Coordinates of C-alpha atoms in Angstrom, one line a residue:
G1 CA 38.8 104.5 155.6
I2 CA 41.7 102.7 153.9
R3 CA 42.8 99.4 155.4
D4 CA 46.2 97.8 154.6
P5 CA 46.7 94.0 154.3
L6 CA 47.7 93.7 157.9
W7 CA 44.2 94.6 158.9
S8 CA 42.8 91.5 157.2
R9 CA 45.5 89.4 159.0
G10 CA 43.9 90.0 162.4
L11 CA 46.1 92.9 163.5
G12 CA 43.3 95.5 163.1
D13 CA 42.5 95.6 166.8
V14 CA 46.2 96.1 167.6
Y15 CA 46.3 99.0 165.1
K16 CA 43.1 100.5 166.6
R17 CA 44.5 100.4 170.1
Q18 CA 47.6 102.2 168.9
G19 CA 45.4 104.9 167.4
V20 CA 46.3 104.3 163.8
F21 CA 42.6 104.5 162.8
M22 CA 40.6 107.4 164.0
N23 CA 37.4 107.0 162.1
I24 CA 35.0 109.9 161.7
K25 CA 31.7 109.4 163.5
N26 CA 30.0 112.7 162.9
V27 CA 30.1 115.7 160.6
E28 CA 28.2 118.8 161.4
I29 CA 27.8 121.7 159.0
L30 CA 26.7 125.1 160.1
A31 CA 26.1 128.2 157.9
Y32 CA 25.8 131.8 158.9
T33 CA 25.5 135.3 157.5
V34 CA 27.5 137.6 159.7
P35 CA 26.8 141.4 159.4
L36 CA 29.6 143.9 159.2
K37 CA 29.7 146.8 161.7
E38 CA 29.5 149.2 158.7
P39 CA 29.2 148.6 154.9
V40 CA 32.5 148.5 153.0
K41 CA 33.2 148.6 149.3
A42 CA 35.8 147.1 147.0
Y43 CA 35.7 147.4 143.2
A44 CA 35.2 143.8 142.3
A45 CA 32.5 143.0 144.9
G46 CA 30.7 146.4 145.3
L47 CA 29.2 147.4 148.6
M48 CA 29.2 144.6 151.2
T49 CA 27.1 144.6 154.3
G50 CA 28.1 141.2 155.7
F51 CA 29.8 137.9 154.9
G52 CA 29.0 134.2 154.8
V53 CA 30.6 131.7 157.1
V54 CA 30.4 127.9 156.9
I55 CA 31.7 125.9 159.9
V56 CA 32.4 122.2 159.8
K57 CA 32.7 120.2 163.1
I58 CA 34.2 116.7 162.7
T59 CA 34.1 114.2 165.6
D60 CA 36.2 111.0 165.7
E61 CA 35.4 107.7 167.4
D62 CA 37.2 108.8 170.6
G63 CA 35.2 112.0 170.9
N64 CA 37.9 114.4 169.7
V65 CA 36.4 117.3 167.8
G66 CA 38.0 119.4 165.0
Q67 CA 36.5 122.6 163.7
G68 CA 37.2 124.4 160.4
Y69 CA 35.5 127.2 158.5
T70 CA 35.4 129.0 155.2
T71 CA 34.1 132.5 154.4
M72 CA 32.6 134.0 151.3
H73 CA 30.3 136.9 150.3
S74 CA 26.8 136.9 151.7
N75 CA 24.1 134.7 150.4
Q76 CA 26.5 132.0 149.1
E77 CA 27.0 130.1 152.3
L78 CA 24.1 127.7 151.9
A79 CA 25.4 126.6 148.5
I80 CA 28.8 125.8 150.0
A81 CA 27.2 124.0 153.0
R82 CA 25.1 121.8 150.6
I83 CA 28.2 120.6 148.8
I84 CA 29.7 119.5 152.1
E85 CA 26.4 117.9 153.3
D86 CA 25.5 116.1 150.1
T87 CA 28.9 115.1 148.6
F88 CA 31.6 115.3 151.2
K89 CA 29.8 114.0 154.3
P90 CA 29.3 110.5 152.8
I91 CA 33.0 110.4 151.9
L92 CA 34.0 111.4 155.4
L93 CA 31.8 109.2 157.7
N94 CA 33.6 106.1 158.9
S95 CA 36.8 107.1 157.1
D96 CA 40.2 107.4 158.9
S97 CA 40.5 111.1 159.8
T98 CA 44.3 111.0 159.9
L99 CA 44.4 110.4 156.1
I100 CA 44.0 114.1 155.3
E101 CA 45.7 114.0 151.8
Y102 CA 43.6 110.9 150.9
L103 CA 40.3 112.5 152.0
W104 CA 41.2 115.8 150.2
R105 CA 41.8 113.8 147.0
Q106 CA 38.5 111.9 147.3
M107 CA 36.6 115.2 147.8
W108 CA 38.3 116.7 144.8
K109 CA 37.6 113.6 142.6
Q110 CA 34.0 113.4 143.6
T111 CA 33.4 117.0 142.5
H112 CA 35.9 117.1 139.7
Y113 CA 33.4 117.5 136.8
A114 CA 31.4 120.4 138.3
G115 CA 34.3 121.7 140.4
R116 CA 38.0 122.1 139.7
G117 CA 38.0 125.2 141.9
G118 CA 35.3 127.8 142.6
P119 CA 32.7 126.8 145.2
V120 CA 34.2 123.3 145.6
S121 CA 37.5 124.8 146.8
F122 CA 35.6 126.8 149.4
A123 CA 33.8 123.7 150.5
I124 CA 36.9 121.5 150.7
A125 CA 38.6 124.2 152.6
A126 CA 36.2 124.0 155.6
V127 CA 36.5 120.2 155.8
D128 CA 40.3 120.2 155.4
A129 CA 40.7 122.8 158.1
A130 CA 38.5 120.7 160.4
L131 CA 40.6 117.6 159.7
W132 CA 43.8 119.5 160.5
D133 CA 42.3 121.0 163.7
L134 CA 41.2 117.5 164.7
M135 CA 44.8 116.3 164.2
G136 CA 46.1 119.1 166.4
Q137 CA 43.5 118.5 169.1
R138 CA 44.3 114.8 169.2
L139 CA 48.1 115.4 169.4
K140 CA 47.7 118.4 171.7
E141 CA 49.9 120.5 169.4
P142 CA 49.3 123.8 167.6
L143 CA 49.1 123.5 163.9
W144 CA 51.9 125.9 163.2
K145 CA 54.3 123.4 164.8
L146 CA 52.7 120.3 163.2
L147 CA 53.0 121.9 159.8
G148 CA 56.7 122.6 160.2
G149 CA 57.2 125.3 162.8
Y150 CA 59.3 128.3 161.8
S151 CA 58.4 131.3 163.9
S152 CA 55.4 132.2 166.1
K153 CA 55.7 135.9 165.0
V154 CA 54.3 136.9 161.6
K155 CA 54.4 140.4 160.3
V156 CA 50.8 141.7 159.8
Y157 CA 49.1 144.5 157.9
A158 CA 45.7 146.1 158.2
G159 CA 43.7 145.0 155.2
N160 CA 41.2 147.8 155.2
I161 CA 38.2 147.8 152.7
D162 CA 37.5 151.5 152.3
L163 CA 36.7 152.4 148.7
N164 CA 33.4 154.0 149.8
F165 CA 35.0 156.0 152.6
P166 CA 36.0 159.7 152.2
I167 CA 39.6 160.6 152.6
E168 CA 39.3 161.9 156.1
K169 CA 37.7 158.6 157.3
I170 CA 40.5 156.6 155.7
K171 CA 43.1 158.8 157.5
D172 CA 41.2 158.4 160.8
N173 CA 41.2 154.6 160.3
A174 CA 44.9 154.6 159.5
T175 CA 45.5 156.4 162.8
K176 CA 43.6 153.8 164.6
N177 CA 45.5 151.0 162.9
I178 CA 48.8 152.6 164.0
E179 CA 47.5 152.9 167.6
Q180 CA 46.6 149.2 167.5
G181 CA 50.2 148.3 166.7
Y182 CA 50.2 148.0 162.9
K183 CA 53.3 149.0 161.0
A184 CA 51.7 148.3 157.6
I185 CA 48.3 149.4 156.1
K186 CA 46.4 148.7 152.9
M187 CA 43.8 150.8 151.2
R188 CA 41.5 150.3 148.2
L189 CA 41.7 151.7 144.7
G190 CA 39.1 151.8 141.9
R191 CA 37.4 155.2 142.0
E192 CA 36.0 156.8 138.9
T193 CA 39.4 158.2 137.8
L194 CA 43.0 157.3 138.4
R195 CA 43.6 160.9 139.4
E196 CA 41.1 160.5 142.3
D197 CA 42.9 157.2 143.4
L198 CA 46.2 159.0 143.3
Q199 CA 44.9 161.8 145.4
R200 CA 43.7 159.4 148.0
V201 CA 47.0 157.5 148.1
E202 CA 48.9 160.7 148.4
A203 CA 46.7 161.9 151.3
V204 CA 47.2 158.6 153.2
R205 CA 51.0 158.5 152.6
N206 CA 51.4 162.1 153.8
H207 CA 49.2 161.2 156.8
I208 CA 51.1 158.1 158.0
G209 CA 54.6 159.2 156.9
D210 CA 57.4 157.1 155.4
S211 CA 57.9 154.8 158.4
I212 CA 54.6 152.9 157.9
E213 CA 54.3 150.6 155.0
L214 CA 51.5 151.3 152.6
M215 CA 49.9 148.8 150.2
A216 CA 47.0 149.4 147.7
D217 CA 44.5 146.9 146.3
A218 CA 42.6 147.7 143.1
N219 CA 40.4 144.6 143.2
E220 CA 40.6 144.0 139.5
A221 CA 39.6 147.6 138.6
W222 CA 41.6 148.1 135.4
R223 CA 42.6 146.8 132.0
V224 CA 46.3 146.0 131.6
D225 CA 47.2 149.4 130.0
Q226 CA 45.4 151.2 132.8
A227 CA 47.1 149.1 135.4
L228 CA 50.5 149.9 133.9
K229 CA 49.9 153.6 134.0
A230 CA 48.7 153.3 137.6
S231 CA 51.7 151.2 138.6
N232 CA 54.1 153.9 137.3
E233 CA 52.2 156.8 138.9
L234 CA 51.9 155.0 142.2
A235 CA 55.7 154.6 142.4
N236 CA 55.8 158.2 143.7
F237 CA 54.3 157.0 147.0
N238 CA 56.6 154.1 147.7
L239 CA 54.0 151.4 147.9
T240 CA 55.0 147.9 149.1
W241 CA 52.8 146.5 146.4
L242 CA 49.9 147.1 144.0
E243 CA 47.4 144.2 144.5
E244 CA 45.1 142.6 141.9
P245 CA 45.1 145.5 139.4
I246 CA 43.6 143.2 136.7
T247 CA 41.5 140.1 136.4
P248 CA 43.0 137.3 138.5
D249 CA 43.8 134.7 135.8
D250 CA 45.4 136.9 133.2
Y251 CA 48.8 135.4 133.8
R252 CA 50.5 137.1 130.8
G253 CA 49.0 140.4 131.8
Y254 CA 50.4 140.0 135.3
A255 CA 53.8 139.2 133.8
Y256 CA 53.7 142.3 131.6
L257 CA 52.9 144.5 134.7
K258 CA 55.5 142.9 136.9
N259 CA 58.2 143.3 134.2
N260 CA 57.2 146.8 133.0
G261 CA 55.5 148.5 135.9
A262 CA 57.3 150.5 138.7
T263 CA 55.4 149.0 141.6
P264 CA 55.6 145.4 142.9
I265 CA 52.6 143.2 142.2
A266 CA 50.6 141.1 144.7
A267 CA 47.9 138.6 143.6
G268 CA 46.4 135.2 144.4
E269 CA 43.4 135.6 146.6
N270 CA 41.1 134.7 143.7
L271 CA 43.0 131.7 142.5
H272 CA 41.4 128.5 143.6
T273 CA 43.9 125.7 142.8
L274 CA 47.6 124.8 143.1
K275 CA 47.8 124.7 139.4
E276 CA 46.6 128.3 139.0
F277 CA 49.4 129.4 141.3
Q278 CA 51.8 127.3 139.3
E279 CA 50.7 129.2 136.1
L280 CA 51.2 132.6 137.8
F281 CA 54.7 131.7 139.0
Y282 CA 55.6 130.1 135.7
H283 CA 54.7 133.3 133.9
N284 CA 56.7 135.4 136.4
G285 CA 53.6 137.4 137.1
V286 CA 53.8 138.2 140.9
D287 CA 56.2 139.6 143.5
F288 CA 53.9 138.8 146.5
P289 CA 51.7 135.7 146.1
E290 CA 48.7 135.9 148.4
P291 CA 46.9 132.5 148.7
D292 CA 43.8 132.2 150.9
Y293 CA 43.1 128.8 152.4
T294 CA 39.4 129.4 152.3
T295 CA 39.5 129.9 148.5
C296 CA 42.2 127.5 147.4
G297 CA 40.9 124.3 149.1
G298 CA 42.3 124.4 152.6
F299 CA 45.5 124.0 154.6
T300 CA 46.7 121.1 152.4
P301 CA 47.0 123.1 149.2
F302 CA 48.0 126.3 150.9
M303 CA 51.1 124.7 152.3
K304 CA 51.9 123.3 148.8
I305 CA 51.5 126.8 147.3
A306 CA 53.8 128.2 150.0
K307 CA 56.5 125.6 149.2
L308 CA 56.1 126.2 145.5
A309 CA 56.6 130.0 146.1
E310 CA 59.7 129.1 148.1
A311 CA 61.0 127.1 145.1
Y312 CA 60.5 130.2 142.9
N313 CA 62.3 132.3 145.5
L314 CA 59.1 134.2 146.3
P315 CA 57.6 135.2 149.7
V316 CA 54.2 134.0 150.8
M317 CA 51.5 135.9 152.5
S318 CA 47.7 135.5 153.1
H319 CA 44.3 137.0 152.4
G320 CA 41.6 137.0 155.0
A321 CA 40.9 134.5 157.8
H322 CA 43.7 135.8 159.9
D323 CA 42.8 133.9 163.0
V324 CA 43.7 130.7 161.1
H325 CA 46.3 131.9 158.6
I326 CA 48.6 132.7 161.5
Q327 CA 48.9 128.9 162.0
L328 CA 49.9 128.4 158.3
L329 CA 52.3 131.3 157.9
A330 CA 54.1 130.6 161.2
A331 CA 55.1 127.3 159.7
C332 CA 56.7 128.9 156.5
P333 CA 60.3 130.2 156.3
N334 CA 59.3 132.4 153.4
T335 CA 56.5 134.3 155.1
A336 CA 56.3 138.0 154.3
Y337 CA 53.0 139.3 155.7
M338 CA 49.6 138.3 157.0
E339 CA 46.5 140.3 156.2
V340 CA 44.2 141.2 159.1
H341 CA 41.0 141.4 157.1
A342 CA 37.8 143.3 157.6
F343 CA 35.8 140.0 157.4
G344 CA 37.0 139.0 160.9
I345 CA 35.5 136.4 163.2
E346 CA 37.3 137.7 166.4
D347 CA 33.9 138.5 168.1
Y348 CA 32.8 134.9 167.7
I349 CA 35.8 132.9 168.9
T350 CA 37.5 132.2 172.2
N351 CA 41.1 133.3 171.4
P352 CA 41.3 136.1 168.8
L353 CA 44.6 137.0 167.1
K354 CA 47.0 138.9 169.3
I355 CA 49.1 141.7 167.7
E356 CA 52.3 142.9 169.2
N357 CA 54.4 145.7 167.7
G358 CA 53.4 144.9 164.1
Y359 CA 53.4 141.1 164.5
G360 CA 50.7 138.5 164.9
I361 CA 51.5 135.9 167.5
A362 CA 50.7 132.2 166.8
P363 CA 49.2 130.6 169.9
D364 CA 50.5 127.5 171.5
L365 CA 47.0 126.1 172.0
P366 CA 46.1 122.8 170.2
G367 CA 45.0 122.8 166.6
I368 CA 43.8 126.1 165.1
G369 CA 44.0 127.6 168.6
F370 CA 40.4 128.6 169.2
E371 CA 36.8 127.5 169.4
F372 CA 33.7 129.1 168.0
D373 CA 31.1 130.7 170.2
L374 CA 28.2 129.1 168.6
E375 CA 25.8 130.6 171.1
K376 CA 26.8 134.1 170.0
L377 CA 26.6 133.1 166.3
K378 CA 23.2 131.4 166.4
K379 CA 21.2 134.6 165.6
Y380 CA 23.0 134.7 162.2
K381 CA 22.4 131.0 161.4
T382 CA 21.0 130.4 157.9
N383 CA 20.6 126.6 157.8

């Protein structure tokens, strides 16, 4: 880790007794492929039967343990795990675990040439989450308070992935969502024709009524001209937003849709850096920015994105990883919604997200607020 000049003057032992240096003594990387209860389909990814999970456990010299994770589509988890094992672990060992910004920058620099986003951001995310959890465990405080502390209640929506489901099944799932306490529901678009998409949205809107919010996610299904037509047609159904109608990094395309379409725009889950969000905001291309700590490099950049959104007078929400995003969004004054995603880990952790009357509740337990049930996960282990 970093040492300041006082260390060389013989005050190192004093600093150490005061807990200034909490060197990392062990880094464990675990990879899993977790099956879904039933296959789900989204336009960009196609049919999905499971998802990858990479867990990082970091132990400091006093025996404190921090755990973090990242998720991705199946059969990519080993590649992410190898980046952490081969490149990040040597950086982390014997470094001061409290210097999270410094360690984040070192990981970024070491993978700069082959990285600058993509798989590297996924890999950094797991490490960064573990470092923040370790901080919370050591201080015995929940992260939502350490990161600023705004409100323990965060409005949630059901992030259904249902492009392959018939209308009746989508309606049945919407009923279950409402019975579970959701006040907002998302469905998927991207069928063969826009007419079919509109029929499905109309059926769900009529089924849930006007008191439940409805969002739609196209998962990059359209060209800009097609997306504009869809935005205007969907205005008939009072959608809260139309999400990712076009490819993620077409910032001018998003600006065109936001300024000419009739339905608010959400985007951001497939942006991997703070700079990419800055471009989206600069071009005035989004109403509801939706970062995901697992894709953008961890808690450290997520909070910067949230603050940047606040500076642009925009709300912030999240994509996926709801059991952890509750900690981040509960720290933000500009939080709008949190997605409760189909790729959930609630069956494999000690304290799953609690939902009450349409809100997720941030726990007061230390760090991220839960531990993994590794015994239950072991049958899905891939490394």
